[in-house]
XYZ file of C-alpha atoms in Angstrom:
725
model
C -94.363 -29.953 -60.727
C -91.520 -27.519 -61.257
C -92.009 -24.009 -59.983
C -93.116 -21.542 -62.622
C -90.448 -19.121 -61.449
C -87.829 -21.758 -62.104
C -89.128 -22.089 -65.620
C -88.439 -18.395 -65.978
C -84.881 -18.820 -64.785
C -84.325 -21.765 -67.093
C -85.690 -19.784 -70.009
C -83.453 -16.862 -69.225
C -80.429 -19.126 -69.155
C -80.980 -20.187 -72.762
C -79.902 -18.239 -75.812
C -83.433 -17.669 -77.093
C -83.060 -13.913 -76.790
C -79.296 -13.606 -76.820
C -79.076 -12.173 -80.347
C -81.847 -9.756 -81.307
C -83.133 -9.947 -84.847
C -81.825 -7.249 -87.144
C -82.514 -6.161 -90.679
C -80.278 -7.906 -93.159
C -78.995 -6.539 -96.458
C -81.572 -5.221 -98.887
C -80.991 -7.846 -101.591
C -82.599 -6.104 -104.583
C -80.615 -2.972 -103.815
C -77.385 -4.907 -103.392
C -77.906 -6.699 -106.689
C -78.602 -3.428 -108.451
C -75.468 -1.812 -107.091
C -73.397 -4.847 -108.032
C -74.629 -4.638 -111.622
C -73.965 -0.905 -111.770
C -70.452 -1.225 -110.431
C -69.475 -3.735 -113.118
C -69.520 -0.931 -115.688
C -66.105 0.191 -114.550
C -67.087 2.968 -112.177
C -65.976 0.870 -109.256
C -62.495 0.362 -110.536
C -62.185 3.972 -111.535
C -63.159 5.132 -108.093
C -60.874 2.673 -106.341
C -63.846 0.850 -104.837
C -63.286 -2.654 -103.521
C -64.139 -5.041 -100.708
C -67.419 -4.568 -98.908
C -68.255 -1.436 -100.876
C -68.066 -3.284 -104.167
C -70.789 -5.714 -103.053
C -73.274 -3.044 -102.152
C -72.007 -1.893 -98.752
C -74.190 -4.471 -97.057
C -72.619 -3.756 -93.681
C -73.942 -0.237 -93.969
C -77.390 -1.745 -94.188
C -77.140 -2.837 -90.581
C -75.548 0.366 -89.381
C -79.051 1.758 -88.949
C -81.052 -1.327 -89.830
C -81.300 -1.245 -93.615
C -82.678 1.208 -96.123
C -83.277 4.662 -94.680
C -85.275 6.919 -96.989
C -83.879 5.052 -100.025
C -80.361 5.461 -98.686
C -77.851 3.243 -96.929
C -76.306 5.073 -94.001
C -72.572 4.521 -93.736
C -71.724 6.933 -90.906
C -73.735 8.558 -88.150
C -73.025 10.496 -84.973
C -74.730 11.952 -81.931
C -75.275 15.207 -83.789
C -77.744 13.310 -86.000
C -79.834 12.755 -82.882
C -79.478 16.383 -81.820
C -80.625 17.535 -85.267
C -83.531 15.023 -85.288
C -82.072 13.181 -88.270
C -82.397 9.868 -86.418
C -84.628 8.717 -83.537
C -83.431 9.238 -79.979
C -82.900 6.143 -77.827
C -85.717 5.077 -75.538
C -84.169 3.538 -72.438
C -85.763 2.376 -69.175
C -85.623 4.930 -66.361
C -83.718 4.273 -63.098
C -86.933 3.374 -61.199
C -87.815 0.866 -63.930
C -84.311 -0.600 -63.842
C -84.404 -0.914 -60.040
C -87.786 -2.656 -59.948
C -88.349 -6.311 -59.083
C -91.066 -7.936 -61.137
C -92.611 -11.334 -61.745
C -93.585 -12.514 -65.207
C -93.415 -15.772 -67.104
C -90.987 -14.537 -69.750
C -88.508 -11.712 -69.399
C -85.884 -10.277 -71.696
C -82.295 -10.748 -70.681
C -80.368 -7.862 -69.185
C -76.758 -7.157 -70.063
C -74.979 -5.023 -67.501
C -71.894 -2.942 -68.246
C -69.869 -0.918 -65.789
C -71.347 -0.142 -62.377
C -75.103 0.243 -62.078
C -77.835 -0.035 -59.504
C -80.559 -2.363 -60.706
C -83.173 -4.908 -59.776
C -84.529 -7.548 -62.096
C -87.103 -10.306 -62.569
C -87.818 -12.866 -59.880
C -86.158 -16.238 -60.324
C -88.084 -17.780 -57.419
C -90.669 -16.613 -54.891
C -92.098 -19.009 -52.294
C -92.792 -19.361 -48.549
C -91.340 -21.999 -46.260
C -91.020 -22.729 -42.534
C -87.843 -24.736 -43.040
C -85.182 -23.941 -40.469
C -82.236 -21.713 -41.344
C -79.143 -21.365 -39.191
C -78.433 -17.770 -38.200
C -75.245 -16.662 -36.406
C -77.130 -17.226 -33.127
C -78.726 -20.581 -33.903
C -81.698 -22.120 -35.668
C -84.600 -19.985 -36.871
C -87.795 -21.923 -37.591
C -90.010 -18.978 -38.442
C -91.910 -18.783 -41.704
C -89.855 -17.067 -44.407
C -90.294 -15.820 -47.917
C -87.515 -16.985 -50.214
C -87.014 -15.083 -53.431
C -84.366 -14.545 -56.052
C -83.617 -11.600 -58.328
C -81.793 -12.049 -61.647
C -79.314 -9.231 -62.213
C -77.729 -10.193 -65.543
C -77.768 -13.028 -68.062
C -73.988 -13.352 -68.050
C -71.092 -13.486 -65.631
C -70.347 -10.328 -63.672
C -67.854 -8.985 -61.171
C -70.535 -8.888 -58.484
C -72.281 -6.695 -55.911
C -70.706 -3.508 -54.588
C -73.512 -2.406 -52.252
C -76.653 -4.292 -51.302
C -79.902 -2.329 -51.059
C -83.106 -3.570 -49.438
C -85.812 -1.099 -50.395
C -83.993 2.215 -49.907
C -81.636 0.935 -47.210
C -77.982 0.215 -47.988
C -77.186 -2.884 -45.941
C -74.136 -4.946 -45.040
C -73.920 -8.716 -44.682
C -71.638 -11.198 -42.984
C -69.707 -13.883 -44.848
C -72.797 -16.127 -44.963
C -75.102 -13.421 -46.265
C -76.943 -12.521 -43.045
C -77.885 -8.847 -43.029
C -76.206 -6.983 -40.164
C -77.843 -3.572 -40.651
C -80.710 -2.177 -38.565
C -83.635 -2.625 -38.716
C -83.278 -5.841 -40.750
C -81.162 -7.058 -37.847
C -83.651 -6.178 -35.108
C -81.697 -5.976 -31.859
C -84.154 -6.674 -29.046
C -82.186 -7.848 -25.981
C -81.391 -10.498 -25.154
C -79.713 -11.421 -28.465
C -81.350 -14.424 -30.129
C -81.537 -16.214 -33.469
C -84.800 -14.493 -34.399
C -83.074 -11.084 -34.408
C -81.920 -11.936 -37.960
C -84.657 -11.262 -40.494
C -82.891 -11.120 -43.857
C -80.165 -12.849 -45.827
C -78.627 -12.157 -49.245
C -76.503 -14.667 -51.146
C -75.014 -13.290 -54.369
C -73.942 -15.336 -57.399
C -71.925 -13.975 -60.312
C -72.675 -16.490 -63.073
C -69.307 -18.166 -63.398
C -68.754 -21.739 -64.533
C -69.898 -24.492 -62.205
C -72.501 -22.299 -60.531
C -75.705 -24.092 -59.577
C -78.943 -23.209 -57.867
C -78.705 -21.678 -54.406
C -78.033 -24.402 -51.770
C -80.688 -22.977 -49.430
C -83.279 -23.271 -52.197
C -82.219 -26.838 -52.917
C -82.477 -27.754 -49.224
C -85.832 -26.011 -48.794
C -87.773 -26.774 -51.967
C -87.817 -30.292 -53.466
C -88.641 -28.769 -56.856
C -85.206 -27.131 -56.982
C -82.420 -29.554 -57.805
C -78.849 -29.561 -59.007
C -80.132 -30.137 -62.527
C -81.649 -26.644 -62.633
C -79.276 -24.615 -64.747
C -78.286 -21.343 -63.112
C -74.854 -21.206 -64.711
C -74.257 -17.992 -66.590
C -76.818 -16.098 -64.505
C -75.819 -13.377 -62.079
C -78.461 -13.356 -59.385
C -79.115 -13.000 -55.673
C -81.025 -15.389 -53.415
C -82.773 -13.719 -50.490
C -84.835 -14.689 -47.479
C -87.181 -12.526 -45.418
C -88.358 -13.900 -42.061
C -91.722 -13.075 -40.528
C -91.278 -10.972 -37.354
C -93.740 -10.293 -34.557
C -96.639 -7.999 -35.363
C -95.105 -5.295 -33.212
C -91.859 -5.293 -35.210
C -93.359 -5.869 -38.662
C -93.848 -2.253 -39.727
C -90.338 -1.275 -38.669
C -88.669 -4.143 -40.512
C -90.955 -4.172 -43.568
C -92.140 -0.566 -44.050
C -93.466 -1.485 -47.491
C -95.757 -4.126 -46.013
C -93.977 -7.013 -47.786
C -90.511 -8.390 -48.474
C -87.910 -5.820 -49.445
C -87.240 -4.875 -53.051
C -83.675 -5.818 -53.958
C -81.798 -3.349 -56.162
C -78.059 -3.542 -55.462
C -75.169 -1.596 -56.919
C -73.507 -4.237 -59.087
C -70.359 -4.341 -61.205
C -71.428 -5.854 -64.505
C -69.811 -7.780 -67.333
C -66.376 -9.101 -66.358
C -65.399 -10.457 -69.785
C -64.872 -7.160 -71.620
C -61.908 -7.581 -73.956
C -59.080 -5.047 -73.850
C -56.799 -5.367 -76.904
C -54.158 -3.244 -75.188
C -53.499 -5.986 -72.636
C -54.996 -8.932 -74.543
C -57.136 -9.732 -71.499
C -60.753 -9.908 -70.419
C -62.033 -8.325 -67.217
C -64.516 -5.827 -65.833
C -64.336 -2.408 -67.456
C -66.521 0.626 -67.997
C -64.147 2.148 -70.544
C -66.539 3.499 -73.174
C -64.646 2.188 -76.209
C -64.206 -1.288 -74.741
C -67.886 -1.455 -73.802
C -68.946 -0.395 -77.316
C -66.713 -3.054 -78.844
C -68.079 -5.743 -76.519
C -71.678 -4.783 -77.277
C -70.972 -4.746 -81.010
C -69.429 -8.217 -80.966
C -72.373 -9.490 -78.908
C -74.591 -8.279 -81.750
C -72.441 -10.260 -84.170
C -70.465 -7.313 -85.538
C -66.768 -7.289 -86.236
C -64.535 -4.471 -85.047
C -60.959 -3.491 -85.728
C -59.139 -4.055 -82.457
C -56.339 -1.619 -83.261
C -58.952 1.088 -83.657
C -60.652 -0.048 -80.449
C -57.341 0.251 -78.589
C -56.845 3.806 -79.848
C -60.365 4.830 -78.829
C -59.915 3.133 -75.445
C -56.847 5.311 -74.850
C -58.918 8.398 -75.612
C -61.641 7.197 -73.236
C -59.058 6.793 -70.465
C -57.669 10.300 -70.890
C -58.089 12.433 -67.779
C -60.253 15.539 -67.967
C -60.759 18.244 -65.361
C -64.147 18.686 -63.737
C -65.745 21.734 -62.150
C -64.324 20.920 -58.716
C -60.764 20.877 -60.048
C -60.461 17.110 -59.822
C -59.833 14.756 -62.710
C -61.761 11.834 -64.111
C -61.616 9.603 -67.152
C -63.015 11.158 -70.292
C -65.635 8.553 -71.221
C -67.211 5.695 -69.277
C -70.386 3.721 -69.903
C -72.398 2.256 -67.030
C -75.627 0.900 -68.394
C -78.190 -1.873 -68.704
C -79.108 -3.218 -72.144
C -82.137 -5.423 -72.635
C -82.189 -8.072 -75.301
C -85.425 -6.773 -76.824
C -83.522 -3.683 -77.955
C -82.535 -3.481 -81.597
C -79.017 -2.631 -82.665
C -80.257 0.786 -83.776
C -81.623 1.532 -80.310
C -78.462 0.311 -78.623
C -76.231 2.225 -81.021
C -78.150 5.454 -80.401
C -77.807 4.926 -76.645
C -74.058 4.333 -76.923
C -73.708 7.500 -79.003
C -75.456 9.452 -76.256
C -73.203 7.991 -73.560
C -69.902 9.197 -74.998
C -70.587 11.341 -78.083
C -69.716 8.307 -80.206
C -69.615 8.336 -83.998
C -70.144 5.131 -86.007
C -69.173 4.317 -89.554
C -68.807 1.442 -91.983
C -65.194 0.496 -92.626
C -64.003 -0.543 -96.121
C -63.248 -4.022 -94.758
C -66.891 -4.436 -93.701
C -66.206 -4.059 -89.989
C -67.941 -1.635 -87.685
C -65.852 1.433 -87.019
C -66.469 3.959 -84.278
C -64.884 6.918 -82.544
C -65.593 8.274 -79.087
C -66.081 11.979 -78.531
C -62.868 13.842 -79.344
C -61.751 16.336 -81.951
C -59.193 15.620 -84.656
C -58.171 17.985 -87.424
C -59.777 17.128 -90.778
C -57.599 15.503 -93.425
C -60.054 15.884 -96.309
C -61.316 19.124 -97.867
C -64.452 19.313 -100.022
C -64.841 22.036 -102.636
C -67.441 23.145 -105.165
C -66.380 20.376 -107.553
C -67.310 17.665 -105.034
C -70.967 18.673 -104.672
C -73.910 18.080 -106.924
C -75.964 20.266 -104.608
C -75.521 22.059 -101.298
C -77.921 23.902 -99.027
C -76.762 25.946 -96.064
C -78.674 27.146 -93.048
C -77.229 29.764 -90.744
C -77.842 29.661 -87.021
C -81.392 30.758 -86.319
C -82.504 32.794 -83.344
C -85.987 33.559 -82.162
C -88.614 32.807 -79.536
C -89.282 29.333 -80.941
C -85.682 28.196 -80.587
C -84.621 26.121 -77.592
C -82.929 28.403 -75.102
C -81.268 25.902 -72.775
C -80.329 22.242 -72.679
C -79.848 19.832 -69.781
C -79.222 16.108 -69.514
C -80.897 13.706 -67.140
C -78.339 11.177 -65.924
C -77.793 8.756 -63.016
C -76.290 10.315 -59.891
C -74.603 7.855 -57.487
C -74.654 10.479 -54.723
C -78.466 10.350 -54.802
C -78.698 6.584 -54.365
C -78.257 6.137 -58.128
C -81.510 7.880 -58.966
C -82.068 10.215 -61.894
C -80.659 13.725 -61.715
C -80.600 16.679 -64.104
C -77.332 18.316 -65.051
C -76.728 22.015 -64.859
C -78.162 23.685 -67.949
C -76.334 24.939 -71.033
C -78.013 28.312 -71.604
C -77.962 29.682 -75.133
C -80.902 32.050 -74.800
C -82.388 32.840 -71.374
C -85.739 33.618 -73.002
C -86.028 30.369 -74.942
C -87.619 27.058 -74.015
C -85.760 24.376 -72.096
C -84.958 20.958 -73.523
C -84.073 17.995 -71.309
C -82.440 14.975 -72.878
C -81.830 11.687 -71.091
C -78.950 9.238 -70.916
C -79.016 6.685 -68.122
C -75.647 5.252 -69.129
C -73.869 8.306 -67.676
C -73.155 8.488 -63.953
C -71.150 11.684 -63.502
C -72.202 15.307 -63.729
C -69.092 16.313 -65.650
C -69.643 13.701 -68.353
C -73.331 14.598 -68.530
C -72.390 18.267 -68.937
C -69.839 17.553 -71.680
C -72.435 15.505 -73.561
C -75.167 18.117 -73.323
C -72.630 20.821 -74.231
C -71.908 18.960 -77.448
C -75.614 18.296 -77.962
C -76.446 21.998 -77.667
C -73.685 22.957 -80.094
C -74.807 20.271 -82.563
C -78.483 21.204 -82.263
C -77.777 24.884 -82.947
C -74.555 25.079 -84.959
C -73.305 28.210 -86.645
C -73.775 26.494 -90.017
C -75.878 23.478 -90.889
C -75.200 21.890 -94.266
C -77.131 19.407 -96.359
C -76.020 18.290 -99.775
C -75.292 15.627 -102.342
C -71.716 14.497 -102.899
C -70.241 12.934 -105.969
C -68.159 9.769 -105.871
C -65.783 11.474 -103.419
C -68.316 10.380 -100.840
C -66.424 7.096 -100.697
C -63.411 8.985 -99.371
C -65.584 10.650 -96.731
C -66.526 7.339 -95.133
C -64.679 7.089 -91.829
C -63.986 10.837 -91.741
C -65.785 12.406 -88.793
C -64.482 15.911 -89.558
C -64.233 17.576 -92.956
C -63.248 21.003 -94.172
C -65.682 22.510 -96.654
C -64.538 25.334 -98.913
C -67.370 26.265 -101.201
C -66.686 29.414 -103.165
C -70.158 29.790 -104.629
C -71.793 29.444 -101.202
C -69.110 31.608 -99.647
C -68.336 29.207 -96.825
C -65.074 27.875 -95.419
C -65.449 25.922 -92.183
C -64.775 22.655 -90.394
C -67.819 20.414 -90.041
C -68.701 17.211 -88.255
C -70.539 14.660 -90.358
C -73.876 14.005 -88.692
C -74.933 11.436 -91.273
C -73.473 10.156 -94.512
C -75.526 7.821 -96.666
C -75.207 6.330 -100.113
C -78.096 7.049 -102.408
C -79.735 3.998 -103.922
C -79.073 3.276 -107.571
C -76.221 5.765 -108.010
C -72.721 6.623 -106.875
C -73.752 9.749 -105.011
C -73.929 10.367 -101.289
C -76.196 12.480 -99.129
C -74.415 14.358 -96.378
C -75.750 16.129 -93.309
C -73.139 18.111 -91.408
C -72.772 20.928 -88.918
C -69.960 23.357 -88.296
C -67.903 22.711 -85.187
C -65.270 24.395 -83.115
C -62.452 22.289 -81.631
C -63.284 23.739 -78.232
C -66.724 22.113 -78.393
C -65.031 18.771 -77.718
C -62.902 19.930 -74.804
C -64.756 22.710 -72.950
C -63.119 24.319 -69.921
C -64.946 22.742 -66.989
C -63.421 25.093 -64.426
C -64.877 28.073 -66.261
C -67.970 26.646 -67.948
C -69.348 23.598 -66.131
C -72.442 24.729 -64.236
C -73.015 23.659 -60.645
C -74.946 20.509 -59.989
C -78.654 20.840 -59.459
C -79.196 21.971 -55.887
C -81.151 19.562 -53.732
C -81.652 21.425 -50.479
C -82.485 19.319 -47.460
C -85.530 20.753 -45.744
C -85.910 20.056 -42.069
C -89.068 18.036 -41.789
C -90.776 17.272 -38.529
C -91.515 13.591 -38.943
C -91.708 12.919 -35.208
C -95.056 11.476 -34.218
C -96.229 12.896 -30.908
C -96.847 10.267 -28.254
C -99.904 10.210 -25.970
C -99.297 12.211 -22.813
C -99.993 9.381 -20.389
C -101.550 5.984 -19.814
C -103.479 4.997 -16.705
C -105.601 2.015 -15.807
C -107.812 0.455 -13.172
C -109.458 -2.837 -12.328
C -113.142 -2.944 -13.238
C -115.318 -3.902 -10.277
C -118.584 -5.792 -10.159
C -117.818 -8.046 -13.108
C -119.264 -11.185 -11.569
C -115.901 -12.889 -11.170
C -114.257 -11.919 -14.501
C -110.870 -10.153 -14.267
C -110.934 -6.968 -16.370
C -108.703 -3.884 -16.662
C -109.648 -0.579 -18.278
C -106.850 1.608 -19.722
C -107.340 5.343 -20.258
C -105.298 8.000 -22.121
C -105.881 11.625 -23.150
C -107.859 12.267 -26.339
C -105.555 12.420 -29.398
C -105.718 14.336 -32.731
C -108.130 12.896 -35.286
C -105.362 12.058 -37.772
C -103.702 9.685 -35.303
C -104.708 6.199 -34.256
C -103.565 4.437 -31.111
C -101.951 1.064 -30.575
C -102.050 -0.547 -27.118
C -99.762 -3.429 -26.306
C -99.775 -5.700 -23.254
C -98.093 -8.800 -21.890
C -98.137 -10.976 -18.760
C -95.410 -13.609 -18.396
C -97.162 -14.961 -15.296
C -100.310 -15.540 -17.342
C -98.374 -17.269 -20.125
C -98.229 -14.209 -22.431
C -94.502 -13.562 -22.739
C -94.596 -11.599 -26.035
C -96.240 -8.246 -26.537
C -99.778 -8.422 -27.917
C -100.905 -5.498 -30.093
C -104.372 -3.921 -30.197
C -105.282 -1.346 -32.867
C -107.668 0.984 -31.093
C -110.710 2.255 -32.965
C -111.007 5.838 -34.187
C -111.999 8.371 -31.547
C -111.458 6.055 -28.580
C -109.519 7.071 -25.486
C -110.142 3.887 -23.481
C -109.556 0.181 -23.994
C -110.800 -2.719 -21.848
C -108.935 -6.015 -21.499
C -111.149 -8.860 -20.311
C -110.865 -12.570 -19.490
C -107.565 -11.941 -17.744
C -105.911 -14.412 -15.407
C -106.916 -13.513 -11.870
C -104.066 -12.338 -9.683
C -101.497 -11.938 -12.487
C -99.618 -8.735 -13.297
C -100.182 -7.179 -16.731
C -97.804 -4.673 -18.359
C -99.145 -2.154 -20.882
C -97.960 0.733 -23.094
C -99.581 2.907 -25.757
C -98.368 4.818 -28.832
C -99.749 6.862 -31.724
C -99.671 5.778 -35.375
C -100.184 7.839 -38.544
C -102.014 6.756 -41.678
C -98.582 6.245 -43.265
C -97.631 3.833 -40.449
C -95.177 6.181 -38.769
C -95.294 5.663 -35.030
C -94.481 7.503 -31.819
C -92.528 6.261 -28.843
C -94.249 3.908 -26.416
C -95.782 5.520 -23.309
C -94.938 5.193 -20.491
C -91.280 4.323 -21.026
C -91.492 1.863 -18.120
C -94.658 -0.176 -18.762
C -97.687 0.419 -16.566
C -98.194 -2.656 -14.338
C -101.634 -3.603 -12.990
C -102.796 -6.812 -11.325
C -105.868 -8.499 -12.737
C -108.614 -8.915 -10.123
C -111.760 -10.946 -10.676
C -113.386 -9.844 -7.371
C -112.507 -6.432 -6.025
C -114.877 -6.521 -2.989
C -112.901 -7.130 0.250
C -114.326 -9.425 2.933
C -115.437 -8.168 6.356
C -113.046 -8.178 9.339
C -112.319 -11.245 11.443
C -114.899 -11.956 14.168
C -112.306 -13.205 16.665
C -108.488 -13.347 16.814
C -106.327 -14.652 19.702
C -103.110 -16.581 20.362
C -101.119 -18.503 22.975
C -97.680 -20.031 23.484
C -97.403 -23.802 23.236
C -93.860 -24.618 24.331
C -91.523 -23.079 21.758
C -94.357 -22.593 19.242
C -97.245 -20.169 18.907
C -100.830 -21.151 18.171
C -103.288 -18.650 16.690
C -107.063 -19.072 16.729
C -109.545 -17.005 14.727
C -113.105 -16.968 13.468
C -113.487 -15.705 9.869
C -116.263 -13.275 8.979
C -119.635 -14.546 8.009
C -119.028 -13.210 4.490
C -119.435 -15.285 1.292
C -116.451 -13.591 -0.407
C -114.060 -14.801 2.309
C -111.480 -17.320 1.026
C -108.358 -17.193 3.219
C -106.472 -15.449 6.013
C -103.081 -13.793 5.594
C -100.884 -13.778 8.733
C -98.036 -11.360 9.555
C -95.429 -11.387 12.344
C -93.034 -8.844 13.913
C -90.425 -9.875 16.513
C -89.759 -7.563 19.471
C -91.934 -4.897 17.874
C -95.600 -3.999 17.835
C -95.342 -1.889 14.655
C -96.833 -3.400 11.496
C -94.067 -1.694 9.534
C -91.710 -4.324 10.942
C -93.992 -7.253 10.129
C -93.371 -9.926 7.501
C -95.811 -12.304 5.858
C -95.446 -15.713 7.523
C -98.429 -17.710 6.283
C -101.787 -17.995 4.555
C -104.571 -20.197 5.888
C -107.432 -21.137 3.552
C -110.855 -21.796 5.052
C -114.579 -21.191 4.973
C -116.624 -18.186 6.147
C -117.787 -18.197 9.809
C -115.933 -21.443 10.551
C -113.435 -21.363 13.468
C -109.883 -21.953 12.304
C -106.362 -22.003 13.705
C -102.758 -21.675 12.530
C -99.480 -22.738 14.167
C -96.145 -20.908 13.991
C -93.532 -23.530 14.956
C -90.481 -22.295 16.916
C -90.437 -18.585 16.047
C -87.592 -18.187 18.570
C -87.138 -16.516 21.955
C -88.689 -13.060 22.269
C -91.898 -11.113 21.991
C -93.794 -11.950 18.783
C -96.651 -9.764 17.549
C -99.169 -11.182 15.025
C -101.692 -9.579 12.670
C -104.330 -11.251 10.513
C -106.363 -10.018 7.504
C -109.157 -11.748 5.567
C -108.782 -12.266 1.772
C -111.294 -12.807 -1.022
C -110.676 -15.176 -3.938
C -108.730 -12.531 -5.868
C -106.407 -11.809 -2.952
C -108.119 -8.547 -1.983
C -107.657 -7.985 1.769
C -110.236 -6.787 4.288
C -109.593 -4.965 7.572
C -106.529 -6.132 9.482
C -106.824 -7.421 13.099
C -104.041 -7.341 15.718
C -101.525 -7.197 17.053
C -101.670 -10.204 19.352
C -98.336 -10.435 21.214
C -96.978 -13.777 22.478
C -93.755 -14.157 24.489
C -91.539 -17.208 24.029
C -89.031 -17.822 26.876
C-alpha cells in the first residue's frame, strides 16, 4: 500500500491546480456591445481589435462584470480608496509552517523567501544511515517538506525550528545542538540531515527514502517539485530536550530562492529574478495571460533603477519576493502584486495585459469639460475620524524573515492609525515608499469621480491624466485609480485622485522614518542549579545495596532531575530520574554490590529550561549491600619457611565474615607503607592460613583485616614482622 503522504506528493506534481479557474467573458454583455458597435460608432471612434468585440480581456482584469461595468485599468490607489478589495495573503508564520493534509494547494515561489510547506512523507525507521563517523542504527523520523511546485534556484539558508544551520556536502547538519558533540566523537553525534532538491528534469524521489521504505520507488514522480528530505534521529533521554526543544522533529522553514525560469526579454533568457516587472509578467503568463514583452522590458528597467534609502545606501526600486498559492484567484494575485510595487494594470488594445510599476510620467492626455458627462469632486477632508498615520507590515530578513511594521507616515498626530500588509516586500525602504504612496492615494488633495464620453477609449493605458475643468474650477494632474466601461453604452466611469510627482520619488534621506525599534532586553534565563549533592549508603537493608542522595530544598517552581551511571555495573549511559515535586532526597535500590555509582543533579523549569549539572565532577559512591563490619581476628601469627612466609589466623566467630585482606610493608612497621598483597576467603571461626612466596630478603611486616560480603573491613590486626635472610 502506497504511503498516503506519497499520494499527496503525486497529487501536487500534477497540473490539477496549476491554473485557477477565472471568470470568462460575460457573453450577453459582449453580444450587446458587438451589436451596438455595428451602428458605426466604433468606426467613428477609431475602435478596433479587442475593444470592438466587447473588451473581453477587460472582463478578466478584475474577474468579469463589476457593478455593471467592465474594468479596463486599475491601480493600487483603488485599494487605498476602498474601490477594490485588498489582498488577503498568508502571514509569515503561516507560510513558514509545516503541515500534513491529504490535499494541498501548490505554492509558487518568487524571489527570496523563507517558507515551510506541506509534508511529502513522514515515517519512522531504524534503517542504518551512514554519518561522517560511521553507521547510525538508531530509530529516525524521515520527513519531507515541499517548498514549491516548480523548479527553483534552491536553498540559501536552512532553518530547523528557529535555528539557522549549516550542512556538509551530504546534508548532515554540522550546527550545535543538532550535532551534539559529546566526547569522544562518534556516529551518533549526528542527529539531523537535510537533502534539498530543486525540481529540475530527471529528479526522482530521495535515494534515502527509496532505500528505507519499500513503498517509495523510482516510479514515484517528484520531478518538478522543489522539496527537502530530512531525517531526525532519536537521542538519549538526557539529550532529547536540548536537541528537540519543541518535543518533536524540527520544523523546516528555509530561506529559498524561488522560480528560476523567469523570462527576461532584455537578455532573452530565463533565470532566477525578483525584478518586480519580470515577476509580474511570469505570474500573468502562468495565469494564461499575454503580455507585451517590449513593455515588460521597459518596466523591468524601471524596477532595476537604484533608489537611495534612509541610510544613504542604494537599492533597486522594486522587487517582489513572495509565495502565491494556486487557490488564489487572478484578482487576489493582481491586488497583491499591485501592493508589492505600486503596480497599475490595464487592458491593451491588442487584448494583452498591460501594466506599469510604480513611477511617475508626465501625462500626455488632457481632459476638459467637453469630455465629461458628469464629474464630482471631493476636496481633502480633515477631522477626528480621518486616519492620522499609515504603516505597512512587511517581511524583515534581519528578524529571521518574520513580520515587521514600517515606520509610520504621519498625516495627523491626533488621528487613528492604519496598518496595511504586504508580505511580498522584504525591505523597509520599499515598504515605506509603498505606504507613502498609499497614504497620499488614500487622502489626496482632490478625489474625482465622473463619467467620460467616448474619449474614455483614449484614456485606457494612461495612468496619469491632466484634468482642466473650467466649471468645476480644477486644473490638476491625477492618477487613474479605476477606469471601467459602462455596460450598454460608450461611456466610461473614472475614479481618480490628484498626485504630485514627488509622491513617486520621495526623498528617503529626509523623509524615510527609522525602522521600528526592537530593543533587546537583558533577560535572566539562567536556571539556578542546586547548591550541592551528597549521598550515603543505606544500612540495615537485609542484603540489598541502596544509596540515598540528598540536596538542599529548591524553589517550588523548579523540579529536579537526578542522573546516574555505573560502567562497572553494566550501566555505561546516564540514566535520568525526574524527581517528584517537593522532594529533596532520592533513593537508588537494587544496585550491584561493590560497584561505584556516579551521580549528578540539576533543576528544570516548567518550560524545560535546565540548570548546569551539580557537582561538576560527578559524586561517586560505592554500593554496599551489607554495611556491618565483622569483628576482629581471634588470632594472627606468622613464620618464615625458607624464602617464603606463612601466615596463620583464626577468623572471628561472626556470621558476616567472608574473607581476610592481607597487607605487607618491607623494612617498615608503618601501615602507611603497606600494600595489599592478597585476599583469603573462608568461613567464620575456622582456622585458616595464607602463604607469601619469596617476598625477598629483609624484614616484612604483615597486617590482616576481616571483610564482610560487601567488602566492608573490620578492625585490623598486626603488624607481624618476619625476617627473611
